[in-house]
Amino acid sequence: DTAVQVSRAAQNLAKYTVKSNAPDRSMMARSGFADRQRLGFGAFATLKQLEVHRYPTVATLLQSIRGISLEYDGQGRPVPMMRGFGTGRCIPLFIIDNMVMEVTGASPRSGGKPFTDIEALVSSPLILGIEVYPSAMVPIEFDRNSLSGCGVVVIWTR
């Protein structure tokens, strides 16, 4: 027979400082956002920039990015526009978290989605980053409509 005696005294442990440098696992980071930003072919808005300005709507946020301007329909609803390649002003293709959304105007029309659908789907506080590319600089991973001659707006959310 063996007798084991257990006491209730706690042991003092040495102090440790824990630091975390876990890599960003967001879809935006995995897609290569930082690499594309370093190349500098498009215009970018990062979370740090967005937190400083706190834009009230997605339209006003987009208007602050180089290459995008807003036009308004008869009811005052905005639609972001870009300069197209040989097409004058045009509505860019929107890609939200790798999901393509073709916008046809400020308000509903047959055969497409209005910009109001994007504003309903994505609010400014949910956005992690934005990439805007004119038609001649769209990276291959986002080139879903190269024949249209317009650019691409890529929105990444939390």
PDB file of N, CA and C in Angstrom, residues 46-147:
ATOM      1  N   THR A  46      -7.974  51.840 -46.606  1.00  0.00           N
ATOM      2  CA  THR A  46      -7.744  50.816 -45.591  1.00  0.00           C
ATOM      3  C   THR A  46      -8.624  51.085 -44.374  1.00  0.00           C
ATOM      4  N   LEU A  47      -8.705  50.099 -43.496  1.00  0.00           N
ATOM      5  CA  LEU A  47      -9.508  50.222 -42.288  1.00  0.00           C
ATOM      6  C   LEU A  47      -9.066  51.432 -41.465  1.00  0.00           C
ATOM      7  N   LYS A  48      -7.768  51.671 -41.351  1.00  0.00           N
ATOM      8  CA  LYS A  48      -7.279  52.819 -40.576  1.00  0.00           C
ATOM      9  C   LYS A  48      -7.815  54.128 -41.150  1.00  0.00           C
ATOM     10  N   GLN A  49      -7.798  54.260 -42.469  1.00  0.00           N
ATOM     11  CA  GLN A  49      -8.313  55.478 -43.098  1.00  0.00           C
ATOM     12  C   GLN A  49      -9.816  55.604 -42.887  1.00  0.00           C
ATOM     13  N   LEU A  50     -10.524  54.495 -42.990  1.00  0.00           N
ATOM     14  CA  LEU A  50     -11.975  54.522 -42.846  1.00  0.00           C
ATOM     15  C   LEU A  50     -12.383  54.871 -41.422  1.00  0.00           C
ATOM     16  N   GLU A  51     -11.623  54.392 -40.439  1.00  0.00           N
ATOM     17  CA  GLU A  51     -11.942  54.690 -39.037  1.00  0.00           C
ATOM     18  C   GLU A  51     -11.718  56.161 -38.707  1.00  0.00           C
ATOM     19  N   VAL A  52     -10.767  56.796 -39.357  1.00  0.00           N
ATOM     20  CA  VAL A  52     -10.497  58.219 -39.117  1.00  0.00           C
ATOM     21  C   VAL A  52     -11.656  59.077 -39.598  1.00  0.00           C
ATOM     22  N   HIS A  53     -12.190  58.775 -40.784  1.00  0.00           N
ATOM     23  CA  HIS A  53     -13.200  59.637 -41.400  1.00  0.00           C
ATOM     24  C   HIS A  53     -14.638  59.275 -41.054  1.00  0.00           C
ATOM     25  N   ARG A  54     -14.916  58.029 -40.775  1.00  0.00           N
ATOM     26  CA  ARG A  54     -16.270  57.570 -40.412  1.00  0.00           C
ATOM     27  C   ARG A  54     -17.329  58.099 -41.386  1.00  0.00           C
ATOM     28  N   TYR A  55     -17.239  57.660 -42.616  1.00  0.00           N
ATOM     29  CA  TYR A  55     -18.171  58.088 -43.653  1.00  0.00           C
ATOM     30  C   TYR A  55     -19.580  57.602 -43.333  1.00  0.00           C
ATOM     31  N   PRO A  56     -20.596  58.445 -43.528  1.00  0.00           N
ATOM     32  CA  PRO A  56     -21.964  58.053 -43.170  1.00  0.00           C
ATOM     33  C   PRO A  56     -22.575  57.022 -44.120  1.00  0.00           C
ATOM     34  N   THR A  57     -22.149  57.034 -45.389  1.00  0.00           N
ATOM     35  CA  THR A  57     -22.712  56.091 -46.355  1.00  0.00           C
ATOM     36  C   THR A  57     -21.596  55.517 -47.220  1.00  0.00           C
ATOM     37  N   VAL A  58     -21.887  54.423 -47.880  1.00  0.00           N
ATOM     38  CA  VAL A  58     -20.928  53.826 -48.799  1.00  0.00           C
ATOM     39  C   VAL A  58     -20.670  54.791 -49.967  1.00  0.00           C
ATOM     40  N   ALA A  59     -21.699  55.494 -50.410  1.00  0.00           N
ATOM     41  CA  ALA A  59     -21.536  56.442 -51.526  1.00  0.00           C
ATOM     42  C   ALA A  59     -20.540  57.542 -51.173  1.00  0.00           C
ATOM     43  N   THR A  60     -20.661  58.136 -49.990  1.00  0.00           N
ATOM     44  CA  THR A  60     -19.734  59.206 -49.609  1.00  0.00           C
ATOM     45  C   THR A  60     -18.328  58.653 -49.408  1.00  0.00           C
ATOM     46  N   LEU A  61     -18.230  57.440 -48.923  1.00  0.00           N
ATOM     47  CA  LEU A  61     -16.923  56.797 -48.783  1.00  0.00           C
ATOM     48  C   LEU A  61     -16.273  56.621 -50.153  1.00  0.00           C
ATOM     49  N   LEU A  62     -17.038  56.084 -51.110  1.00  0.00           N
ATOM     50  CA  LEU A  62     -16.499  55.863 -52.453  1.00  0.00           C
ATOM     51  C   LEU A  62     -16.109  57.177 -53.119  1.00  0.00           C
ATOM     52  N   GLN A  63     -16.885  58.209 -52.885  1.00  0.00           N
ATOM     53  CA  GLN A  63     -16.612  59.514 -53.486  1.00  0.00           C
ATOM     54  C   GLN A  63     -15.257  60.059 -53.028  1.00  0.00           C
ATOM     55  N   SER A  64     -14.793  59.635 -51.868  1.00  0.00           N
ATOM     56  CA  SER A  64     -13.515  60.121 -51.337  1.00  0.00           C
ATOM     57  C   SER A  64     -12.315  59.414 -51.974  1.00  0.00           C
ATOM     58  N   ILE A  65     -12.547  58.379 -52.763  1.00  0.00           N
ATOM     59  CA  ILE A  65     -11.462  57.598 -53.360  1.00  0.00           C
ATOM     60  C   ILE A  65     -11.164  58.103 -54.763  1.00  0.00           C
ATOM     61  N   ARG A  66      -9.882  58.244 -55.048  1.00  0.00           N
ATOM     62  CA  ARG A  66      -9.434  58.713 -56.360  1.00  0.00           C
ATOM     63  C   ARG A  66     -10.030  57.862 -57.475  1.00  0.00           C
ATOM     64  N   GLY A  67     -10.574  58.524 -58.486  1.00  0.00           N
ATOM     65  CA  GLY A  67     -11.111  57.825 -59.649  1.00  0.00           C
ATOM     66  C   GLY A  67     -12.614  57.642 -59.636  1.00  0.00           C
ATOM     67  N   ILE A  68     -13.265  57.957 -58.507  1.00  0.00           N
ATOM     68  CA  ILE A  68     -14.717  57.773 -58.411  1.00  0.00           C
ATOM     69  C   ILE A  68     -15.398  59.109 -58.141  1.00  0.00           C
ATOM     70  N   SER A  69     -16.499  59.332 -58.838  1.00  0.00           N
ATOM     71  CA  SER A  69     -17.339  60.496 -58.562  1.00  0.00           C
ATOM     72  C   SER A  69     -18.772  60.005 -58.445  1.00  0.00           C
ATOM     73  N   LEU A  70     -19.623  60.826 -57.870  1.00  0.00           N
ATOM     74  CA  LEU A  70     -21.032  60.450 -57.721  1.00  0.00           C
ATOM     75  C   LEU A  70     -21.891  61.250 -58.684  1.00  0.00           C
ATOM     76  N   GLU A  71     -22.860  60.567 -59.259  1.00  0.00           N
ATOM     77  CA  GLU A  71     -23.920  61.225 -60.014  1.00  0.00           C
ATOM     78  C   GLU A  71     -25.225  60.841 -59.338  1.00  0.00           C
ATOM     79  N   TYR A  72     -26.255  61.641 -59.535  1.00  0.00           N
ATOM     80  CA  TYR A  72     -27.526  61.420 -58.844  1.00  0.00           C
ATOM     81  C   TYR A  72     -28.658  61.300 -59.849  1.00  0.00           C
ATOM     82  N   ASP A  73     -29.626  60.433 -59.509  1.00  0.00           N
ATOM     83  CA  ASP A  73     -30.789  60.311 -60.383  1.00  0.00           C
ATOM     84  C   ASP A  73     -31.817  61.370 -59.996  1.00  0.00           C
ATOM     85  N   GLY A  74     -32.981  61.333 -60.618  1.00  0.00           N
ATOM     86  CA  GLY A  74     -34.026  62.328 -60.382  1.00  0.00           C
ATOM     87  C   GLY A  74     -34.544  62.374 -58.954  1.00  0.00           C
ATOM     88  N   GLN A  75     -34.409  61.282 -58.217  1.00  0.00           N
ATOM     89  CA  GLN A  75     -34.856  61.232 -56.822  1.00  0.00           C
ATOM     90  C   GLN A  75     -33.715  61.509 -55.836  1.00  0.00           C
ATOM     91  N   GLY A  76     -32.556  61.872 -56.350  1.00  0.00           N
ATOM     92  CA  GLY A  76     -31.430  62.200 -55.472  1.00  0.00           C
ATOM     93  C   GLY A  76     -30.642  60.997 -54.987  1.00  0.00           C
ATOM     94  N   ARG A  77     -30.848  59.831 -55.618  1.00  0.00           N
ATOM     95  CA  ARG A  77     -30.103  58.629 -55.218  1.00  0.00           C
ATOM     96  C   ARG A  77     -28.762  58.603 -55.950  1.00  0.00           C
ATOM     97  N   PRO A  78     -27.675  58.294 -55.205  1.00  0.00           N
ATOM     98  CA  PRO A  78     -26.349  58.333 -55.812  1.00  0.00           C
ATOM     99  C   PRO A  78     -25.995  57.060 -56.578  1.00  0.00           C
ATOM    100  N   VAL A  79     -25.104  57.226 -57.541  1.00  0.00           N
ATOM    101  CA  VAL A  79     -24.493  56.079 -58.215  1.00  0.00           C
ATOM    102  C   VAL A  79     -23.035  56.459 -58.492  1.00  0.00           C
ATOM    103  N   PRO A  80     -22.093  55.634 -58.022  1.00  0.00           N
ATOM    104  CA  PRO A  80     -20.677  55.910 -58.288  1.00  0.00           C
ATOM    105  C   PRO A  80     -20.362  55.729 -59.771  1.00  0.00           C
ATOM    106  N   MET A  81     -19.534  56.622 -60.296  1.00  0.00           N
ATOM    107  CA  MET A  81     -19.150  56.584 -61.704  1.00  0.00           C
ATOM    108  C   MET A  81     -17.637  56.671 -61.816  1.00  0.00           C
ATOM    109  N   MET A  82     -17.117  56.104 -62.921  1.00  0.00           N
ATOM    110  CA  MET A  82     -15.699  56.173 -63.230  1.00  0.00           C
ATOM    111  C   MET A  82     -15.545  56.608 -64.681  1.00  0.00           C
ATOM    112  N   ARG A  83     -14.345  56.983 -65.029  1.00  0.00           N
ATOM    113  CA  ARG A  83     -14.058  57.285 -66.427  1.00  0.00           C
ATOM    114  C   ARG A  83     -13.727  55.964 -67.104  1.00  0.00           C
ATOM    115  N   GLY A  84     -14.460  55.629 -68.140  1.00  0.00           N
ATOM    116  CA  GLY A  84     -14.235  54.378 -68.858  1.00  0.00           C
ATOM    117  C   GLY A  84     -13.207  54.522 -69.955  1.00  0.00           C
ATOM    118  N   PHE A  85     -12.776  53.411 -70.467  1.00  0.00           N
ATOM    119  CA  PHE A  85     -11.809  53.398 -71.562  1.00  0.00           C
ATOM    120  C   PHE A  85     -12.576  53.521 -72.866  1.00  0.00           C
ATOM    121  N   GLY A  86     -12.593  54.704 -73.437  1.00  0.00           N
ATOM    122  CA  GLY A  86     -13.288  54.942 -74.700  1.00  0.00           C
ATOM    123  C   GLY A  86     -14.793  54.976 -74.571  1.00  0.00           C
ATOM    124  N   THR A  87     -15.326  54.948 -73.343  1.00  0.00           N
ATOM    125  CA  THR A  87     -16.779  54.930 -73.161  1.00  0.00           C
ATOM    126  C   THR A  87     -17.295  56.145 -72.400  1.00  0.00           C
ATOM    127  N   GLY A  88     -16.428  57.105 -72.090  1.00  0.00           N
ATOM    128  CA  GLY A  88     -16.861  58.234 -71.280  1.00  0.00           C
ATOM    129  C   GLY A  88     -17.042  57.802 -69.836  1.00  0.00           C
ATOM    130  N   ARG A  89     -18.070  58.292 -69.191  1.00  0.00           N
ATOM    131  CA  ARG A  89     -18.338  57.932 -67.788  1.00  0.00           C
ATOM    132  C   ARG A  89     -19.169  56.662 -67.759  1.00  0.00           C
ATOM    133  N   CYS A  90     -18.862  55.807 -66.795  1.00  0.00           N
ATOM    134  CA  CYS A  90     -19.569  54.528 -66.719  1.00  0.00           C
ATOM    135  C   CYS A  90     -19.667  54.056 -65.274  1.00  0.00           C
ATOM    136  N   ILE A  91     -20.539  53.086 -65.048  1.00  0.00           N
ATOM    137  CA  ILE A  91     -20.713  52.485 -63.729  1.00  0.00           C
ATOM    138  C   ILE A  91     -19.752  51.304 -63.635  1.00  0.00           C
ATOM    139  N   PRO A  92     -18.870  51.305 -62.625  1.00  0.00           N
ATOM    140  CA  PRO A  92     -17.913  50.202 -62.513  1.00  0.00           C
ATOM    141  C   PRO A  92     -18.583  48.909 -62.067  1.00  0.00           C
ATOM    142  N   LEU A  93     -17.870  47.816 -62.238  1.00  0.00           N
ATOM    143  CA  LEU A  93     -18.303  46.541 -61.709  1.00  0.00           C
ATOM    144  C   LEU A  93     -17.962  46.533 -60.226  1.00  0.00           C
ATOM    145  N   PHE A  94     -18.868  46.053 -59.396  1.00  0.00           N
ATOM    146  CA  PHE A  94     -18.620  45.951 -57.957  1.00  0.00           C
ATOM    147  C   PHE A  94     -18.382  44.491 -57.601  1.00  0.00           C
ATOM    148  N   ILE A  95     -17.353  44.259 -56.783  1.00  0.00           N
ATOM    149  CA  ILE A  95     -17.080  42.920 -56.257  1.00  0.00           C
ATOM    150  C   ILE A  95     -17.018  43.056 -54.749  1.00  0.00           C
ATOM    151  N   ILE A  96     -17.930  42.373 -54.062  1.00  0.00           N
ATOM    152  CA  ILE A  96     -17.990  42.439 -52.606  1.00  0.00           C
ATOM    153  C   ILE A  96     -17.626  41.069 -52.055  1.00  0.00           C
ATOM    154  N   ASP A  97     -16.491  40.988 -51.360  1.00  0.00           N
ATOM    155  CA  ASP A  97     -15.997  39.718 -50.817  1.00  0.00           C
ATOM    156  C   ASP A  97     -16.009  38.619 -51.875  1.00  0.00           C
ATOM    157  N   ASN A  98     -15.500  38.927 -53.051  1.00  0.00           N
ATOM    158  CA  ASN A  98     -15.410  38.014 -54.202  1.00  0.00           C
ATOM    159  C   ASN A  98     -16.749  37.690 -54.851  1.00  0.00           C
ATOM    160  N   MET A  99     -17.803  38.394 -54.486  1.00  0.00           N
ATOM    161  CA  MET A  99     -19.109  38.201 -55.109  1.00  0.00           C
ATOM    162  C   MET A  99     -19.354  39.366 -56.072  1.00  0.00           C
ATOM    163  N   VAL A 100     -19.580  39.052 -57.336  1.00  0.00           N
ATOM    164  CA  VAL A 100     -19.766  40.084 -58.361  1.00  0.00           C
ATOM    165  C   VAL A 100     -21.178  40.655 -58.273  1.00  0.00           C
ATOM    166  N   MET A 101     -21.261  41.990 -58.288  1.00  0.00           N
ATOM    167  CA  MET A 101     -22.549  42.683 -58.299  1.00  0.00           C
ATOM    168  C   MET A 101     -22.511  43.711 -59.405  1.00  0.00           C
ATOM    169  N   GLU A 102     -23.244  43.454 -60.461  1.00  0.00           N
ATOM    170  CA  GLU A 102     -23.298  44.391 -61.577  1.00  0.00           C
ATOM    171  C   GLU A 102     -24.376  45.431 -61.305  1.00  0.00           C
ATOM    172  N   VAL A 103     -23.955  46.655 -61.176  1.00  0.00           N
ATOM    173  CA  VAL A 103     -24.865  47.763 -60.884  1.00  0.00           C
ATOM    174  C   VAL A 103     -25.252  48.429 -62.200  1.00  0.00           C
ATOM    175  N   THR A 104     -26.552  48.706 -62.345  1.00  0.00           N
ATOM    176  CA  THR A 104     -27.035  49.313 -63.583  1.00  0.00           C
ATOM    177  C   THR A 104     -27.442  50.763 -63.425  1.00  0.00           C
ATOM    178  N   GLY A 105     -27.534  51.237 -62.199  1.00  0.00           N
ATOM    179  CA  GLY A 105     -27.931  52.630 -61.991  1.00  0.00           C
ATOM    180  C   GLY A 105     -28.163  52.898 -60.524  1.00  0.00           C
ATOM    181  N   ALA A 106     -28.750  54.053 -60.241  1.00  0.00           N
ATOM    182  CA  ALA A 106     -29.012  54.435 -58.858  1.00  0.00           C
ATOM    183  C   ALA A 106     -30.213  53.694 -58.296  1.00  0.00           C
ATOM    184  N   SER A 107     -31.166  53.395 -59.153  1.00  0.00           N
ATOM    185  CA  SER A 107     -32.407  52.780 -58.696  1.00  0.00           C
ATOM    186  C   SER A 107     -32.708  51.520 -59.515  1.00  0.00           C
ATOM    187  N   PRO A 108     -33.670  50.719 -59.060  1.00  0.00           N
ATOM    188  CA  PRO A 108     -33.966  49.463 -59.754  1.00  0.00           C
ATOM    189  C   PRO A 108     -34.344  49.651 -61.216  1.00  0.00           C
ATOM    190  N   ARG A 109     -33.813  48.766 -62.041  1.00  0.00           N
ATOM    191  CA  ARG A 109     -34.127  48.701 -63.474  1.00  0.00           C
ATOM    192  C   ARG A 109     -34.167  47.231 -63.838  1.00  0.00           C
ATOM    193  N   SER A 110     -34.794  46.896 -64.900  1.00  0.00           N
ATOM    194  CA  SER A 110     -34.826  45.491 -65.290  1.00  0.00           C
ATOM    195  C   SER A 110     -33.446  45.037 -65.751  1.00  0.00           C
ATOM    196  N   GLY A 111     -33.073  43.826 -65.374  1.00  0.00           N
ATOM    197  CA  GLY A 111     -31.830  43.239 -65.839  1.00  0.00           C
ATOM    198  C   GLY A 111     -30.592  43.584 -65.039  1.00  0.00           C
ATOM    199  N   GLY A 112     -30.706  44.296 -63.939  1.00  0.00           N
ATOM    200  CA  GLY A 112     -29.522  44.627 -63.162  1.00  0.00           C
ATOM    201  C   GLY A 112     -29.869  45.022 -61.748  1.00  0.00           C
ATOM    202  N   LYS A 113     -28.852  45.404 -61.011  1.00  0.00           N
ATOM    203  CA  LYS A 113     -29.038  45.780 -59.613  1.00  0.00           C
ATOM    204  C   LYS A 113     -28.768  47.277 -59.441  1.00  0.00           C
ATOM    205  N   PRO A 114     -29.538  47.930 -58.597  1.00  0.00           N
ATOM    206  CA  PRO A 114     -29.280  49.335 -58.322  1.00  0.00           C
ATOM    207  C   PRO A 114     -28.172  49.485 -57.273  1.00  0.00           C
ATOM    208  N   PHE A 115     -27.534  50.647 -57.251  1.00  0.00           N
ATOM    209  CA  PHE A 115     -26.521  50.911 -56.240  1.00  0.00           C
ATOM    210  C   PHE A 115     -27.130  50.874 -54.846  1.00  0.00           C
ATOM    211  N   THR A 116     -28.413  51.169 -54.726  1.00  0.00           N
ATOM    212  CA  THR A 116     -29.068  51.107 -53.415  1.00  0.00           C
ATOM    213  C   THR A 116     -28.997  49.700 -52.832  1.00  0.00           C
ATOM    214  N   ASP A 117     -28.936  48.654 -53.675  1.00  0.00           N
ATOM    215  CA  ASP A 117     -28.778  47.281 -53.173  1.00  0.00           C
ATOM    216  C   ASP A 117     -27.427  47.099 -52.489  1.00  0.00           C
ATOM    217  N   ILE A 118     -26.393  47.701 -53.046  1.00  0.00           N
ATOM    218  CA  ILE A 118     -25.064  47.598 -52.428  1.00  0.00           C
ATOM    219  C   ILE A 118     -25.058  48.337 -51.101  1.00  0.00           C
ATOM    220  N   GLU A 119     -25.646  49.510 -51.057  1.00  0.00           N
ATOM    221  CA  GLU A 119     -25.700  50.252 -49.794  1.00  0.00           C
ATOM    222  C   GLU A 119     -26.529  49.523 -48.742  1.00  0.00           C
ATOM    223  N   ALA A 120     -27.532  48.749 -49.171  1.00  0.00           N
ATOM    224  CA  ALA A 120     -28.318  47.969 -48.217  1.00  0.00           C
ATOM    225  C   ALA A 120     -27.534  46.747 -47.723  1.00  0.00           C
ATOM    226  N   LEU A 121     -26.693  46.212 -48.580  1.00  0.00           N
ATOM    227  CA  LEU A 121     -25.916  45.012 -48.253  1.00  0.00           C
ATOM    228  C   LEU A 121     -24.692  45.319 -47.392  1.00  0.00           C
ATOM    229  N   VAL A 122     -24.044  46.429 -47.661  1.00  0.00           N
ATOM    230  CA  VAL A 122     -22.782  46.770 -46.995  1.00  0.00           C
ATOM    231  C   VAL A 122     -22.886  48.164 -46.402  1.00  0.00           C
ATOM    232  N   SER A 123     -22.713  48.285 -45.101  1.00  0.00           N
ATOM    233  CA  SER A 123     -22.677  49.611 -44.490  1.00  0.00           C
ATOM    234  C   SER A 123     -21.219  49.989 -44.208  1.00  0.00           C
ATOM    235  N   SER A 124     -20.942  51.266 -44.122  1.00  0.00           N
ATOM    236  CA  SER A 124     -19.573  51.749 -43.929  1.00  0.00           C
ATOM    237  C   SER A 124     -18.841  51.101 -42.756  1.00  0.00           C
ATOM    238  N   PRO A 125     -19.485  50.919 -41.587  1.00  0.00           N
ATOM    239  CA  PRO A 125     -18.755  50.317 -40.466  1.00  0.00           C
ATOM    240  C   PRO A 125     -18.327  48.857 -40.699  1.00  0.00           C
ATOM    241  N   LEU A 126     -18.919  48.183 -41.662  1.00  0.00           N
ATOM    242  CA  LEU A 126     -18.559  46.784 -41.932  1.00  0.00           C
ATOM    243  C   LEU A 126     -17.383  46.646 -42.886  1.00  0.00           C
ATOM    244  N   ILE A 127     -16.953  47.730 -43.499  1.00  0.00           N
ATOM    245  CA  ILE A 127     -15.929  47.654 -44.538  1.00  0.00           C
ATOM    246  C   ILE A 127     -14.530  47.618 -43.940  1.00  0.00           C
ATOM    247  N   LEU A 128     -13.731  46.639 -44.388  1.00  0.00           N
ATOM    248  CA  LEU A 128     -12.323  46.514 -43.985  1.00  0.00           C
ATOM    249  C   LEU A 128     -11.400  47.258 -44.945  1.00  0.00           C
ATOM    250  N   GLY A 129     -11.746  47.242 -46.216  1.00  0.00           N
ATOM    251  CA  GLY A 129     -10.896  47.877 -47.210  1.00  0.00           C
ATOM    252  C   GLY A 129     -11.589  47.946 -48.555  1.00  0.00           C
ATOM    253  N   ILE A 130     -11.090  48.844 -49.400  1.00  0.00           N
ATOM    254  CA  ILE A 130     -11.645  49.027 -50.742  1.00  0.00           C
ATOM    255  C   ILE A 130     -10.494  49.179 -51.721  1.00  0.00           C
ATOM    256  N   GLU A 131     -10.682  48.578 -52.888  1.00  0.00           N
ATOM    257  CA  GLU A 131      -9.738  48.710 -53.990  1.00  0.00           C
ATOM    258  C   GLU A 131     -10.506  49.259 -55.184  1.00  0.00           C
ATOM    259  N   VAL A 132      -9.942  50.239 -55.869  1.00  0.00           N
ATOM    260  CA  VAL A 132     -10.587  50.820 -57.048  1.00  0.00           C
ATOM    261  C   VAL A 132      -9.574  50.784 -58.188  1.00  0.00           C
ATOM    262  N   TYR A 133      -9.979  50.177 -59.297  1.00  0.00           N
ATOM    263  CA  TYR A 133      -9.087  50.043 -60.445  1.00  0.00           C
ATOM    264  C   TYR A 133      -9.739  50.618 -61.694  1.00  0.00           C
ATOM    265  N   PRO A 134      -9.030  51.506 -62.401  1.00  0.00           N
ATOM    266  CA  PRO A 134      -9.525  51.925 -63.709  1.00  0.00           C
ATOM    267  C   PRO A 134      -9.421  50.761 -64.689  1.00  0.00           C
ATOM    268  N   SER A 135     -10.120  50.857 -65.795  1.00  0.00           N
ATOM    269  CA  SER A 135     -10.227  49.726 -66.722  1.00  0.00           C
ATOM    270  C   SER A 135      -8.885  49.167 -67.179  1.00  0.00           C
ATOM    271  N   ALA A 136      -7.884  49.994 -67.365  1.00  0.00           N
ATOM    272  CA  ALA A 136      -6.592  49.519 -67.874  1.00  0.00           C
ATOM    273  C   ALA A 136      -5.725  48.870 -66.804  1.00  0.00           C
ATOM    274  N   MET A 137      -6.131  48.943 -65.534  1.00  0.00           N
ATOM    275  CA  MET A 137      -5.286  48.438 -64.451  1.00  0.00           C
ATOM    276  C   MET A 137      -5.950  47.364 -63.592  1.00  0.00           C
ATOM    277  N   VAL A 138      -7.022  46.789 -64.039  1.00  0.00           N
ATOM    278  CA  VAL A 138      -7.741  45.788 -63.240  1.00  0.00           C
ATOM    279  C   VAL A 138      -6.902  44.516 -63.143  1.00  0.00           C
ATOM    280  N   PRO A 139      -6.585  44.071 -61.917  1.00  0.00           N
ATOM    281  CA  PRO A 139      -5.840  42.815 -61.764  1.00  0.00           C
ATOM    282  C   PRO A 139      -6.642  41.644 -62.338  1.00  0.00           C
ATOM    283  N   ILE A 140      -5.943  40.653 -62.812  1.00  0.00           N
ATOM    284  CA  ILE A 140      -6.588  39.514 -63.486  1.00  0.00           C
ATOM    285  C   ILE A 140      -7.629  38.838 -62.601  1.00  0.00           C
ATOM    286  N   GLU A 141      -7.404  38.795 -61.301  1.00  0.00           N
ATOM    287  CA  GLU A 141      -8.359  38.118 -60.411  1.00  0.00           C
ATOM    288  C   GLU A 141      -9.698  38.842 -60.312  1.00  0.00           C
ATOM    289  N   PHE A 142      -9.733  40.113 -60.723  1.00  0.00           N
ATOM    290  CA  PHE A 142     -10.984  40.876 -60.682  1.00  0.00           C
ATOM    291  C   PHE A 142     -11.494  41.246 -62.070  1.00  0.00           C
ATOM    292  N   ASP A 143     -10.837  40.803 -63.101  1.00  0.00           N
ATOM    293  CA  ASP A 143     -11.207  41.182 -64.466  1.00  0.00           C
ATOM    294  C   ASP A 143     -12.363  40.305 -64.946  1.00  0.00           C
ATOM    295  N   ARG A 144     -13.574  40.692 -64.552  1.00  0.00           N
ATOM    296  CA  ARG A 144     -14.761  39.921 -64.895  1.00  0.00           C
ATOM    297  C   ARG A 144     -15.524  40.531 -66.061  1.00  0.00           C
ATOM    298  N   ASN A 145     -15.145  41.750 -66.446  1.00  0.00           N
ATOM    299  CA  ASN A 145     -15.869  42.402 -67.550  1.00  0.00           C
ATOM    300  C   ASN A 145     -14.948  43.282 -68.376  1.00  0.00           C
ATOM    301  N   SER A 146     -13.833  42.738 -68.797  1.00  0.00           N
ATOM    302  CA  SER A 146     -12.845  43.542 -69.526  1.00  0.00           C
ATOM    303  C   SER A 146     -13.406  44.147 -70.815  1.00  0.00           C
ATOM    304  N   LEU A 147     -14.466  43.568 -71.335  1.00  0.00           N
ATOM    305  CA  LEU A 147     -15.045  44.095 -72.571  1.00  0.00           C
ATOM    306  C   LEU A 147     -15.868  45.354 -72.345  1.00  0.00           C
TER     307      LEU A 147
END
